[in-house]
Short mmCIF file of C-alpha atoms in Angstrom, two decimals:
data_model
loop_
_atom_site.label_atom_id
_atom_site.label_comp_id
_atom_site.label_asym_id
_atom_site.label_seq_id
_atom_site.Cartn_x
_atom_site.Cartn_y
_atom_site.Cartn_z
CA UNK A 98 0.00 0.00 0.00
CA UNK A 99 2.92 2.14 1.14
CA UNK A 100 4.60 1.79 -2.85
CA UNK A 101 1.15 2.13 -4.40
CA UNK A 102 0.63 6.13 -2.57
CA UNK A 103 4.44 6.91 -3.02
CA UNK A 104 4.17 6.26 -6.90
CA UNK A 105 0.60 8.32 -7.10
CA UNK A 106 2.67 11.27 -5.08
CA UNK A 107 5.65 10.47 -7.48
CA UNK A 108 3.54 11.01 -10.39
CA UNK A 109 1.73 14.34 -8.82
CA UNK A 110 5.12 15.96 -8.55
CA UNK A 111 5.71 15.08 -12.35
CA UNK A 112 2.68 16.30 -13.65
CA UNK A 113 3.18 19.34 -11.91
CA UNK A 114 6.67 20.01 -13.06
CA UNK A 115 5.14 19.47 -16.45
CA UNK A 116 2.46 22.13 -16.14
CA UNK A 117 4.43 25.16 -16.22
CA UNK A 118 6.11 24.37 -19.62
CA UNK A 119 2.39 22.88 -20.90
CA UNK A 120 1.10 26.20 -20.03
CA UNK A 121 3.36 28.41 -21.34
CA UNK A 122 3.17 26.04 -24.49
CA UNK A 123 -0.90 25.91 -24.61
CA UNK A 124 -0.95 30.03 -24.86
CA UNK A 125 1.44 29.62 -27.76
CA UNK A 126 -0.73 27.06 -29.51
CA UNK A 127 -4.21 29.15 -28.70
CA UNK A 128 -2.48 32.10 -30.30
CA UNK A 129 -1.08 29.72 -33.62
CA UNK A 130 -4.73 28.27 -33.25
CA UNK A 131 -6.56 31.41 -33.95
CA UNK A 132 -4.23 32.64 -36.27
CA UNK A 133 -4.31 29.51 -38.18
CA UNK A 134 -8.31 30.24 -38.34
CA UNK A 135 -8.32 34.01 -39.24
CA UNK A 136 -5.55 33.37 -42.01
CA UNK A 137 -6.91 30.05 -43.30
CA UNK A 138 -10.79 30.26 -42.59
CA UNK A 139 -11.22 28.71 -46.56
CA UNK A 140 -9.77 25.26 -45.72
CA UNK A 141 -12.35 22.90 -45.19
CA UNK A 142 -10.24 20.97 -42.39
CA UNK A 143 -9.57 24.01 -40.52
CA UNK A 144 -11.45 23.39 -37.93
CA UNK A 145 -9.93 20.32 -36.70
CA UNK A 146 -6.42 21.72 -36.84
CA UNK A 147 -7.29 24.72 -35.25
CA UNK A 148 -9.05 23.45 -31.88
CA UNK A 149 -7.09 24.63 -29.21
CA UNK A 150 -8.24 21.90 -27.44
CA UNK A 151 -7.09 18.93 -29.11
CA UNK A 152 -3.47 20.98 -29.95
CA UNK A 153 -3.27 21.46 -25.73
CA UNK A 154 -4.43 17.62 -24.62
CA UNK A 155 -2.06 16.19 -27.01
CA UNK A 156 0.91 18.77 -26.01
CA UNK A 157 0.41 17.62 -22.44
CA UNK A 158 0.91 14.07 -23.36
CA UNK A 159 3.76 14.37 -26.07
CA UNK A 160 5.80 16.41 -23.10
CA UNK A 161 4.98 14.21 -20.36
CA UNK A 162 5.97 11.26 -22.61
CA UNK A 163 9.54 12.96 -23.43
CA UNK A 164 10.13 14.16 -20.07
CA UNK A 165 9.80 10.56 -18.29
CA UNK A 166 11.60 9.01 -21.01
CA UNK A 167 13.98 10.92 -20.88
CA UNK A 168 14.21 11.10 -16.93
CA UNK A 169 14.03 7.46 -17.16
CA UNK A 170 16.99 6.80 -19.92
CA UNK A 171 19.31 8.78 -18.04
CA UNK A 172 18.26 8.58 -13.82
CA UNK A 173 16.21 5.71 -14.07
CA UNK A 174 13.93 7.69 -12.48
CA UNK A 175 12.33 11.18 -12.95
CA UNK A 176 11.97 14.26 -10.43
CA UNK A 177 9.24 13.20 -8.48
CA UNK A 178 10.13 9.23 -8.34
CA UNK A 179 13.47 10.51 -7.44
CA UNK A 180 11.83 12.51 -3.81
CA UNK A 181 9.64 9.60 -3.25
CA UNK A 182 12.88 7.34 -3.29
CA UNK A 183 11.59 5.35 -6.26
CA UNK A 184 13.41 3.75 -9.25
CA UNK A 185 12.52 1.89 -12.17
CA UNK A 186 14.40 -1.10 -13.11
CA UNK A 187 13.94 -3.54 -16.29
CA UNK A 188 13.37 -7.06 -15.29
CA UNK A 189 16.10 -8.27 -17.36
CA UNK A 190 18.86 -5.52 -16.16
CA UNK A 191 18.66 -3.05 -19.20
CA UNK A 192 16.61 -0.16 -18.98
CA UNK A 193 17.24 1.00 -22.42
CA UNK A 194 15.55 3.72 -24.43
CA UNK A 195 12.99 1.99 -25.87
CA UNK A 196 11.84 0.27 -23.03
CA UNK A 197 11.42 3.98 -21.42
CA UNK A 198 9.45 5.22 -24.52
CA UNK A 199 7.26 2.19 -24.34
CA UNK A 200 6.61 2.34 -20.94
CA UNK A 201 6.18 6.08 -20.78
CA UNK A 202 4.17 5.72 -23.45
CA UNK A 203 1.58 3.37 -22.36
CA UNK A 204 1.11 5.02 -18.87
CA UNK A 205 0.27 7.83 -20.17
CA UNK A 206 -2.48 6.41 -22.79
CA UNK A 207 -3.79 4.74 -19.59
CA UNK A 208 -3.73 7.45 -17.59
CA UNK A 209 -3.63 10.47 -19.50
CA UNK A 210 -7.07 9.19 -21.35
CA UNK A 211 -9.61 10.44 -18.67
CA UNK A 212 -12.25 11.13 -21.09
CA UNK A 213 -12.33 7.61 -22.57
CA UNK A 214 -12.87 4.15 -21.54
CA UNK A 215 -8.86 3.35 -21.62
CA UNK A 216 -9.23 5.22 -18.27
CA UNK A 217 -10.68 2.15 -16.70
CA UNK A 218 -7.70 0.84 -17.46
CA UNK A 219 -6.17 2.99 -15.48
CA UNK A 220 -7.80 2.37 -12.30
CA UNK A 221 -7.45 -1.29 -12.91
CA UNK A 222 -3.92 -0.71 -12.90
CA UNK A 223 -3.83 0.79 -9.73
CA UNK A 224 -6.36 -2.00 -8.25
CA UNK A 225 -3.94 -4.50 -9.61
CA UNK A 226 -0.82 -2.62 -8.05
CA UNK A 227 -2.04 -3.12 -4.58
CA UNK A 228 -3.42 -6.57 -5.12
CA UNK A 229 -0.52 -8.34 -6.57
CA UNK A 230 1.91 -6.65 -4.32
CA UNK A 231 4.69 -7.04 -7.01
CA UNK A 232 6.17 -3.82 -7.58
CA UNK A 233 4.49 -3.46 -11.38
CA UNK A 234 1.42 -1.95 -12.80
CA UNK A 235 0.18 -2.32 -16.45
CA UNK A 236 2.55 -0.12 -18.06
CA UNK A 237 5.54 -1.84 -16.29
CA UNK A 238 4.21 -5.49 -17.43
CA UNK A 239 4.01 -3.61 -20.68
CA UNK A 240 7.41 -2.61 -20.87
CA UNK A 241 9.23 -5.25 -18.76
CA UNK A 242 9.94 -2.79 -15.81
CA UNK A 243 9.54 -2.74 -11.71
CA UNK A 244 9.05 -0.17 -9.12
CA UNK A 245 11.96 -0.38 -6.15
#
């Protein structure tokens, strides 16, 4: 239980170290969003381009996803695993790019998706976290990792 609330404070910490940039970066893309509109208003796809919206959501996850792989690749941990005394660790011994990408990248389709049913998944993950008691949730299975 003790791993299960240090890993939800480790990822709190992330996410907030990831907000500042995200914002600065969402006023940047509402600005290219309407300007995109104004100077394009003809295209009949503009609309879908120029949703701030959908620009911001998928800026939040393409950072996050860069900034724990790369935390990952070269800590083996990021800032907020890192105060909560937490480190990942491939099952096999090498914790190598790719399996950071992967397993970035699945936690945060699980968990960044809170509008969709892949969220489900996420709370399943967290179920299964305290039940099995085995230092992994679905994104470590995923990408071969553990939680020490």
């Amino acid at each position: 239980m003790e791993l299960v609330i240090r890993r939800i404070l480790a990822n709190i910490i992330d996410h907030i170290i990831i907000a500042i940039p995200t914002f600065i970066l969402g006023i940047l893309l509402f600005v290219f969003s309407v300007l995109f509109r104004v100077l394009f208003w003809f295209l009949p796809w503009n609309w879908m381009i120029s949703n701030p919206f959908w620009a911001f959501a998928g800026s939040v996850s393409i950072l996050y996803i860069l900034y724990e792989t790369l935390s990952l690749y070269s800590m083996k941990t990021t800032i907020g695993k890192k105060l909560m005394n937490l480190e990942v660790r491939a099952i096999d011994g090498t914790l190598d790019g790719w399996t950071c990408l992967l397993r970035s990248t699945v936690k945060e389709l699980i968990f960044g998706a809170s509008k969709s049913p892949l969220f489900l998944l996420g709370i399943l993950s967290i179920v299964y976290t305290l039940i099995a008691d085995n230092h992994s949730s679905f994104h470590d299975i995923a990408a071969k990792t553990r939680i020490w």
